[in-house]
mmCIF file of C-alpha atoms and ligand atoms in Angstrom:
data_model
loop_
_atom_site.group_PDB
_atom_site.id
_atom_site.type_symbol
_atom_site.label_atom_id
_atom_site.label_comp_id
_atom_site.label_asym_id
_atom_site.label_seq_id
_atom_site.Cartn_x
_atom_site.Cartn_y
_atom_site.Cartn_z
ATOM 1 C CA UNK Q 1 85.348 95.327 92.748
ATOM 2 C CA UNK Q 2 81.927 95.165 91.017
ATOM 3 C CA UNK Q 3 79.052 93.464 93.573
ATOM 4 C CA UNK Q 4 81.235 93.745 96.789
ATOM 5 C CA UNK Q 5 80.979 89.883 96.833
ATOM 6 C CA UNK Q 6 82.702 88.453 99.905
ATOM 7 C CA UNK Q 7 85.277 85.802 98.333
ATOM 8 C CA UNK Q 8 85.114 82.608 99.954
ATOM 9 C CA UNK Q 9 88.500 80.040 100.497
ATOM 10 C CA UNK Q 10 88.650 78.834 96.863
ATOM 11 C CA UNK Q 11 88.271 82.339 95.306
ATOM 12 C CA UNK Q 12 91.127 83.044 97.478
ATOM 13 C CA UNK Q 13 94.089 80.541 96.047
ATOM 14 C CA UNK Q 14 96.634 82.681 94.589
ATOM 15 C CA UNK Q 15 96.684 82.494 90.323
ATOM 16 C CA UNK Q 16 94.764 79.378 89.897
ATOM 17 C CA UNK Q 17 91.336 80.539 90.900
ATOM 18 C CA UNK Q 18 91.735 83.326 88.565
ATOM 19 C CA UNK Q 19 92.731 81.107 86.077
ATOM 20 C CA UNK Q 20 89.386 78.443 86.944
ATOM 21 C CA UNK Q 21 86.504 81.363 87.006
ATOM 22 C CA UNK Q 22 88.328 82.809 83.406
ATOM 23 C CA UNK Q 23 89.304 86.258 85.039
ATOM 24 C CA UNK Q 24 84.986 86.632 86.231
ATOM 25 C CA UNK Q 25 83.314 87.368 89.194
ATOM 26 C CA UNK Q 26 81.474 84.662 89.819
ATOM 27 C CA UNK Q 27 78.669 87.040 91.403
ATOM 28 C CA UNK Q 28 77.920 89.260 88.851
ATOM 29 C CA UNK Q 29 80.582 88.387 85.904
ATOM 30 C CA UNK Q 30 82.362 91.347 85.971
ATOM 31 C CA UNK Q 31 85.998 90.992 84.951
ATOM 32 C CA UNK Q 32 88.456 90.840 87.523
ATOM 33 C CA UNK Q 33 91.829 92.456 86.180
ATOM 34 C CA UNK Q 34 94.457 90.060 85.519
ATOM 35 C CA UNK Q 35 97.122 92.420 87.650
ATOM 36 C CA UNK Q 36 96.366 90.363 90.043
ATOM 37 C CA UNK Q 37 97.607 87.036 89.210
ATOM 38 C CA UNK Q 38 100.580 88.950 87.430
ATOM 39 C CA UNK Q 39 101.039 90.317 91.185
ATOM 40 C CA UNK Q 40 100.729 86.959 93.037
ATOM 41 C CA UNK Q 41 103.090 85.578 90.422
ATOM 42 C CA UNK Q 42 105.557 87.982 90.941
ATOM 43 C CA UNK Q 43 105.469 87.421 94.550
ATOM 44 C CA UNK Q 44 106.197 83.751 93.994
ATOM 45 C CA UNK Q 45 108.997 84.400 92.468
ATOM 46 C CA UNK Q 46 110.634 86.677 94.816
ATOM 47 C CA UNK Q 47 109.953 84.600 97.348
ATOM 48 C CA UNK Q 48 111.820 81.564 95.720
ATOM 49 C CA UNK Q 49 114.580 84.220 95.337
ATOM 50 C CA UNK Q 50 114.634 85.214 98.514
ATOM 51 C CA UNK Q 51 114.599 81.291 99.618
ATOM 52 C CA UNK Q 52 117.787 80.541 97.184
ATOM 53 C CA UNK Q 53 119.537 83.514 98.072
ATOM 54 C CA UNK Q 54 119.147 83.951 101.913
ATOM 55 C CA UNK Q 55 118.539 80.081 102.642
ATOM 56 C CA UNK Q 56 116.401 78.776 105.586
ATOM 57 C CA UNK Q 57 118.047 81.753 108.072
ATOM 58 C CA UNK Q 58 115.682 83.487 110.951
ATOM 59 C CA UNK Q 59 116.737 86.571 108.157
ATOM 60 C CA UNK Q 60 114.486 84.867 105.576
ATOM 61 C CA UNK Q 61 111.299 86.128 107.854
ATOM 62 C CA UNK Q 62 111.494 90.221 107.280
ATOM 63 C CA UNK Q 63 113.225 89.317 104.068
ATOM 64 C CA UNK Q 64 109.991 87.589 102.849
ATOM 65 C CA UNK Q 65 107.926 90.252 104.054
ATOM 66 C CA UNK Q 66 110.164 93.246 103.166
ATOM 67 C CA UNK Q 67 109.670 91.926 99.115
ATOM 68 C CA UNK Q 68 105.981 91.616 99.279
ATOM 69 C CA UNK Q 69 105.510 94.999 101.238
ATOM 70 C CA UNK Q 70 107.670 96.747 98.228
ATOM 71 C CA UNK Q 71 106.057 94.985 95.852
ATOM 72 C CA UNK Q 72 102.754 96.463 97.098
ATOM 73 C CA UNK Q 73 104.367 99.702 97.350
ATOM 74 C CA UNK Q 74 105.226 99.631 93.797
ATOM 75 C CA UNK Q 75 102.280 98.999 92.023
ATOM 76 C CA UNK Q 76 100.311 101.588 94.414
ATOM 77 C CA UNK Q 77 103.036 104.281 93.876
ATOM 78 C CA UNK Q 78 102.844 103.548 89.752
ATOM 79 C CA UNK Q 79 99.023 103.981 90.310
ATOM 80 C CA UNK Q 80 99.176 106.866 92.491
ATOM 81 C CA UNK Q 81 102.055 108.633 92.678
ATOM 82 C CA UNK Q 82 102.750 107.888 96.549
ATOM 83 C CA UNK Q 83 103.497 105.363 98.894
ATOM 84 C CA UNK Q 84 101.042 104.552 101.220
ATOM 85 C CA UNK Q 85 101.946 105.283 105.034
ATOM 86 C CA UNK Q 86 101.143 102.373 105.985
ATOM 87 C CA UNK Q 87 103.421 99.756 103.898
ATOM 88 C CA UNK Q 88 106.201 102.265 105.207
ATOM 89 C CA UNK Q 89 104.815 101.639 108.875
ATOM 90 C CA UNK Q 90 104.528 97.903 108.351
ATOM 91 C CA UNK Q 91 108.197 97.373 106.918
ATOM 92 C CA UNK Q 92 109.195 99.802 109.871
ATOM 93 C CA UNK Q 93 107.765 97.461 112.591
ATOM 94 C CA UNK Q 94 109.320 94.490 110.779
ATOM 95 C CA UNK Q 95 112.360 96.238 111.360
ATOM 96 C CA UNK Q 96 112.249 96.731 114.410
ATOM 97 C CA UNK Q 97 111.245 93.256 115.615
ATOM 98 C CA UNK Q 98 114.175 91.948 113.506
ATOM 99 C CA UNK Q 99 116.650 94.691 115.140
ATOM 100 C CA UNK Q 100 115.471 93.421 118.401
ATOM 101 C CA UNK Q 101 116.123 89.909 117.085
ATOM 102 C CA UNK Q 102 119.492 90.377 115.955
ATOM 103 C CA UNK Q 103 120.836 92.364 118.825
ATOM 104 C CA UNK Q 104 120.944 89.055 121.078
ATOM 105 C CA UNK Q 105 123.735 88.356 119.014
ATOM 106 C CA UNK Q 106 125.650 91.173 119.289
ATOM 107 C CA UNK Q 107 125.505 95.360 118.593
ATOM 108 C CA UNK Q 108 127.330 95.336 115.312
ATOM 109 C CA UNK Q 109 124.112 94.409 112.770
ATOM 110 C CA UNK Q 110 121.781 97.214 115.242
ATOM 111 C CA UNK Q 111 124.462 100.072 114.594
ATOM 112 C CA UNK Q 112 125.063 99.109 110.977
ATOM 113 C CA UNK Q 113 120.844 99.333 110.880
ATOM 114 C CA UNK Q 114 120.203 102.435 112.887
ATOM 115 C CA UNK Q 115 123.445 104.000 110.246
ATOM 116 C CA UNK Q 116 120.826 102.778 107.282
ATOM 117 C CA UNK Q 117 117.548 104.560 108.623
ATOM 118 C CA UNK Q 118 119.331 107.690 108.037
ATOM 119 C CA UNK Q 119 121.585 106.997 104.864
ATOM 120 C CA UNK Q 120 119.644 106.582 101.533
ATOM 121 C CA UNK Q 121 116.804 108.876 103.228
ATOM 122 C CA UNK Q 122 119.600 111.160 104.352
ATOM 123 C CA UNK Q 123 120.659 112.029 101.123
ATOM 124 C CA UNK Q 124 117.454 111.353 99.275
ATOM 125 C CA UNK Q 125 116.285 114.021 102.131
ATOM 126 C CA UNK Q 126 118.862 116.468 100.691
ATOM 127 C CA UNK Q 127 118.235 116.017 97.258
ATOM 128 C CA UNK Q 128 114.745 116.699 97.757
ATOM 129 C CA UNK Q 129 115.398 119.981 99.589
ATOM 130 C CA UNK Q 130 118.428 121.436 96.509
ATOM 131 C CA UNK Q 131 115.819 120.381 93.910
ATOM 132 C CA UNK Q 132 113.004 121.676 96.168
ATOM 133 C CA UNK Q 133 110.416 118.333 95.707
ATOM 134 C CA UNK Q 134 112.120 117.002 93.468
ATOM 135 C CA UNK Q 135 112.137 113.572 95.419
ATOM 136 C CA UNK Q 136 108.827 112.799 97.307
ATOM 137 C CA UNK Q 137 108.693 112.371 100.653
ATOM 138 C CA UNK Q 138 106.886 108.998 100.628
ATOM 139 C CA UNK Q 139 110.411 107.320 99.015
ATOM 140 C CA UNK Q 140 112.256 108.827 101.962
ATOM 141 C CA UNK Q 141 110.176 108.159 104.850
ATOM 142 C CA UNK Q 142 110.292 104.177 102.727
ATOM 143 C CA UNK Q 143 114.307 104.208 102.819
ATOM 144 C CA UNK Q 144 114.541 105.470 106.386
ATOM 145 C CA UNK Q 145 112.043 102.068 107.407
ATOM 146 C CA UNK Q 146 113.730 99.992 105.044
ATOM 147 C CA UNK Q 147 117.411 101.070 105.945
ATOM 148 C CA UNK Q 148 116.924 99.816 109.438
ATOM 149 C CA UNK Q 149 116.202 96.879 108.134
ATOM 150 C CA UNK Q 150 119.017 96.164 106.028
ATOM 151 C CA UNK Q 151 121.873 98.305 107.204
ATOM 152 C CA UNK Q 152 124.049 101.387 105.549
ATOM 153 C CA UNK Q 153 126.009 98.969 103.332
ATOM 154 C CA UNK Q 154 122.937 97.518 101.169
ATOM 155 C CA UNK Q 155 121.320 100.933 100.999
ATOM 156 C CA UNK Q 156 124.015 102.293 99.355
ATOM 157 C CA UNK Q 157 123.959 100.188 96.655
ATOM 158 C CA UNK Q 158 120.335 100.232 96.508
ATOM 159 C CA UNK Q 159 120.424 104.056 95.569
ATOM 160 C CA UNK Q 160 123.300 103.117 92.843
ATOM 161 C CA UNK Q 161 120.951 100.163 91.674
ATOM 162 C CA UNK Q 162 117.879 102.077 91.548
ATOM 163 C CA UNK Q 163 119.835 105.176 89.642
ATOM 164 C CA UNK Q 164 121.023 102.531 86.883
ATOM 165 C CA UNK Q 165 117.941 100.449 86.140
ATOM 166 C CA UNK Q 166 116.129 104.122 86.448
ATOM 167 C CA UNK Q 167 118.174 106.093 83.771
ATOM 168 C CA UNK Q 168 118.015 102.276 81.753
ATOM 169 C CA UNK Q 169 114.442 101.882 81.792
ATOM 170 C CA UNK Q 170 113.522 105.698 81.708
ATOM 171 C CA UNK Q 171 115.282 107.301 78.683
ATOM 172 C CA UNK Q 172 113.537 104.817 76.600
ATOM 173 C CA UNK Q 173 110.323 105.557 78.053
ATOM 174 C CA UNK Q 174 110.997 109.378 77.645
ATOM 175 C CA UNK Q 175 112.415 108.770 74.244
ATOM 176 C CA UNK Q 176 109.256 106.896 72.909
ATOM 177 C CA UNK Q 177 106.545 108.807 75.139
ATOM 178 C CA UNK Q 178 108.443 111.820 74.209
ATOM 179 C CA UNK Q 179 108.507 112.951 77.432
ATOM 180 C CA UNK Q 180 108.947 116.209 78.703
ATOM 181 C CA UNK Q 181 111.227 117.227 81.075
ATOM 182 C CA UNK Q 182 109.976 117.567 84.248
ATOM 183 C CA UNK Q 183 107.619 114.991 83.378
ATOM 184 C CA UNK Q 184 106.981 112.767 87.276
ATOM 185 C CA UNK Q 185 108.723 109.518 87.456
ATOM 186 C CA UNK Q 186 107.421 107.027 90.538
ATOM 187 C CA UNK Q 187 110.941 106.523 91.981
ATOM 188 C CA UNK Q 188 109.624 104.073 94.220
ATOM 189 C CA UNK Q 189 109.376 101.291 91.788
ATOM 190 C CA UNK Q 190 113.346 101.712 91.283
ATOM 191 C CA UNK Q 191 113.817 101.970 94.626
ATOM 192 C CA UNK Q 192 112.303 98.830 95.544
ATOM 193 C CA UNK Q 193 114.024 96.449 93.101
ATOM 194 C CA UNK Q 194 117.115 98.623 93.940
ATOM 195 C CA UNK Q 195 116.894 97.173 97.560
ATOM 196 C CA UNK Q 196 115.515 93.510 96.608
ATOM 197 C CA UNK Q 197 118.801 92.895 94.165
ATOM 198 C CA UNK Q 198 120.703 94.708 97.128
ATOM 199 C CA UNK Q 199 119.457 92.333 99.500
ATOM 200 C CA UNK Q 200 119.560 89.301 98.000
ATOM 201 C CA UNK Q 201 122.880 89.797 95.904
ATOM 202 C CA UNK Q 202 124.746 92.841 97.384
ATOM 203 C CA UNK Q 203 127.369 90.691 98.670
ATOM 204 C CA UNK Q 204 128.058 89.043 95.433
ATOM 205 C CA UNK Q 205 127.869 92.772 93.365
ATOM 206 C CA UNK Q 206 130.509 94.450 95.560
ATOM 207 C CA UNK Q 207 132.705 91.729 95.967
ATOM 208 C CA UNK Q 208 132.538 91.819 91.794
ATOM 209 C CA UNK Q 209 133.375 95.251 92.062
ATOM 210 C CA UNK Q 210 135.813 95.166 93.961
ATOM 211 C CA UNK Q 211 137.841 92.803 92.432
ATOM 212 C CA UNK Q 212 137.659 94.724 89.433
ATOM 213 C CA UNK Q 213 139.975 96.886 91.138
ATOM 214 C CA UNK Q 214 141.874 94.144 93.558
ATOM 215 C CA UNK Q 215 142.269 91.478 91.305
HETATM 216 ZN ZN1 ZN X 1 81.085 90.608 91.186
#
């Protein structure tokens, strides 16, 4: 970020040659923050949970690049406020490669997807419009791409997931920042481990749920 020094191979390995050159340009010694170990960390580990939870499937492919794409979209949209287009566009085209995929084996998963671009958006879309903005536009154009991937099922519990761990890790934050109303909260973060827990355990959460009720 300092010198514009082109990183060769080495400087490249994920954590540890942060860890070897002490968090430094080796250029000009300028720090280099340590978000981005933290990041390539984090993507580790959801990639081991994606490998545990969805097992050595064709599914595993768009699932390991669905987590990394939101986990890029998260940090950007706590930074800035918005998604970038082009995550949205990249997790679209995985999408769509995967619908193509999966429809050799039958039209049930591509109806259940083309249901999902419309339904978190959908209502996301509508909840925008009564609180006029309330909801930005980048979260709904990322739920449309994302729904397509995953089907109407999983993004239906990724906008109940999202609305818990929001209201759970929000009021706090309002409570301590003290907050005021109408103070801008990046959804997007919520959203995004809404749909990775929805992914990767949604099965296991509703059939919880539901035996809660069905014992
Ligand atoms: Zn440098």
């Amino acid at each position: 970020m300092h010198c514009g020094k082109r990183l060769g191979p080495l400087e490249l390995i994920p954590v540890l040659s942060w860890l070897f050159l002490r968090g430094r340009c080796r250029g000009c010694g300028g720090r280099i923050s340590a978000r981005y170990p933290v990041v390539e960390l984090l993507n580790g580990a959801l990639w081991y949970l994606c490998v545990r939870a969805v097992g050595l499937t064709a599914f595993l492919v768009p699932a390991l690049a669905l987590v990394t794409a939101l986990l890029v979209a998260s940090f950007i949209d706590i930074d800035t406020q918005e998604i970038p287009n082009g995550v949205t566009i990249f997790i679209l085209i995985v999408a769509v490669l995967w619908n193509v995929y999966a429809a050799f084996e039958g039209y049930g998963v591509l109806l259940q997807n083309v249901v999902g671009f419309f339904t978190a958006s959908g209502i996301l879309l509508v909840l925008a419009i009564i609180s006029r903005g309330g909801v930005g536009g980048g979260d709904i154009k990322l739920m449309a791409a994302c729904g397509l991937l995953l089907g109407w099922k999983n993004m239906l519990l990724t906008l109940a997931a999202a609305s818990i761990l929001g209201v759970l890790v929000m009021v706090p934050v309002f409570l301590i920042k003290r907050l005021r109303r109408g103070t801008p909260i990046p959804f997007g973060p919520f959203l995004a481990a809404g749909m990775v827990i929805s992914m990767l355990y949604g099965e296991a959460i509703v059939g919880a749920y539901l035996r809660i009720f069905l014992p």
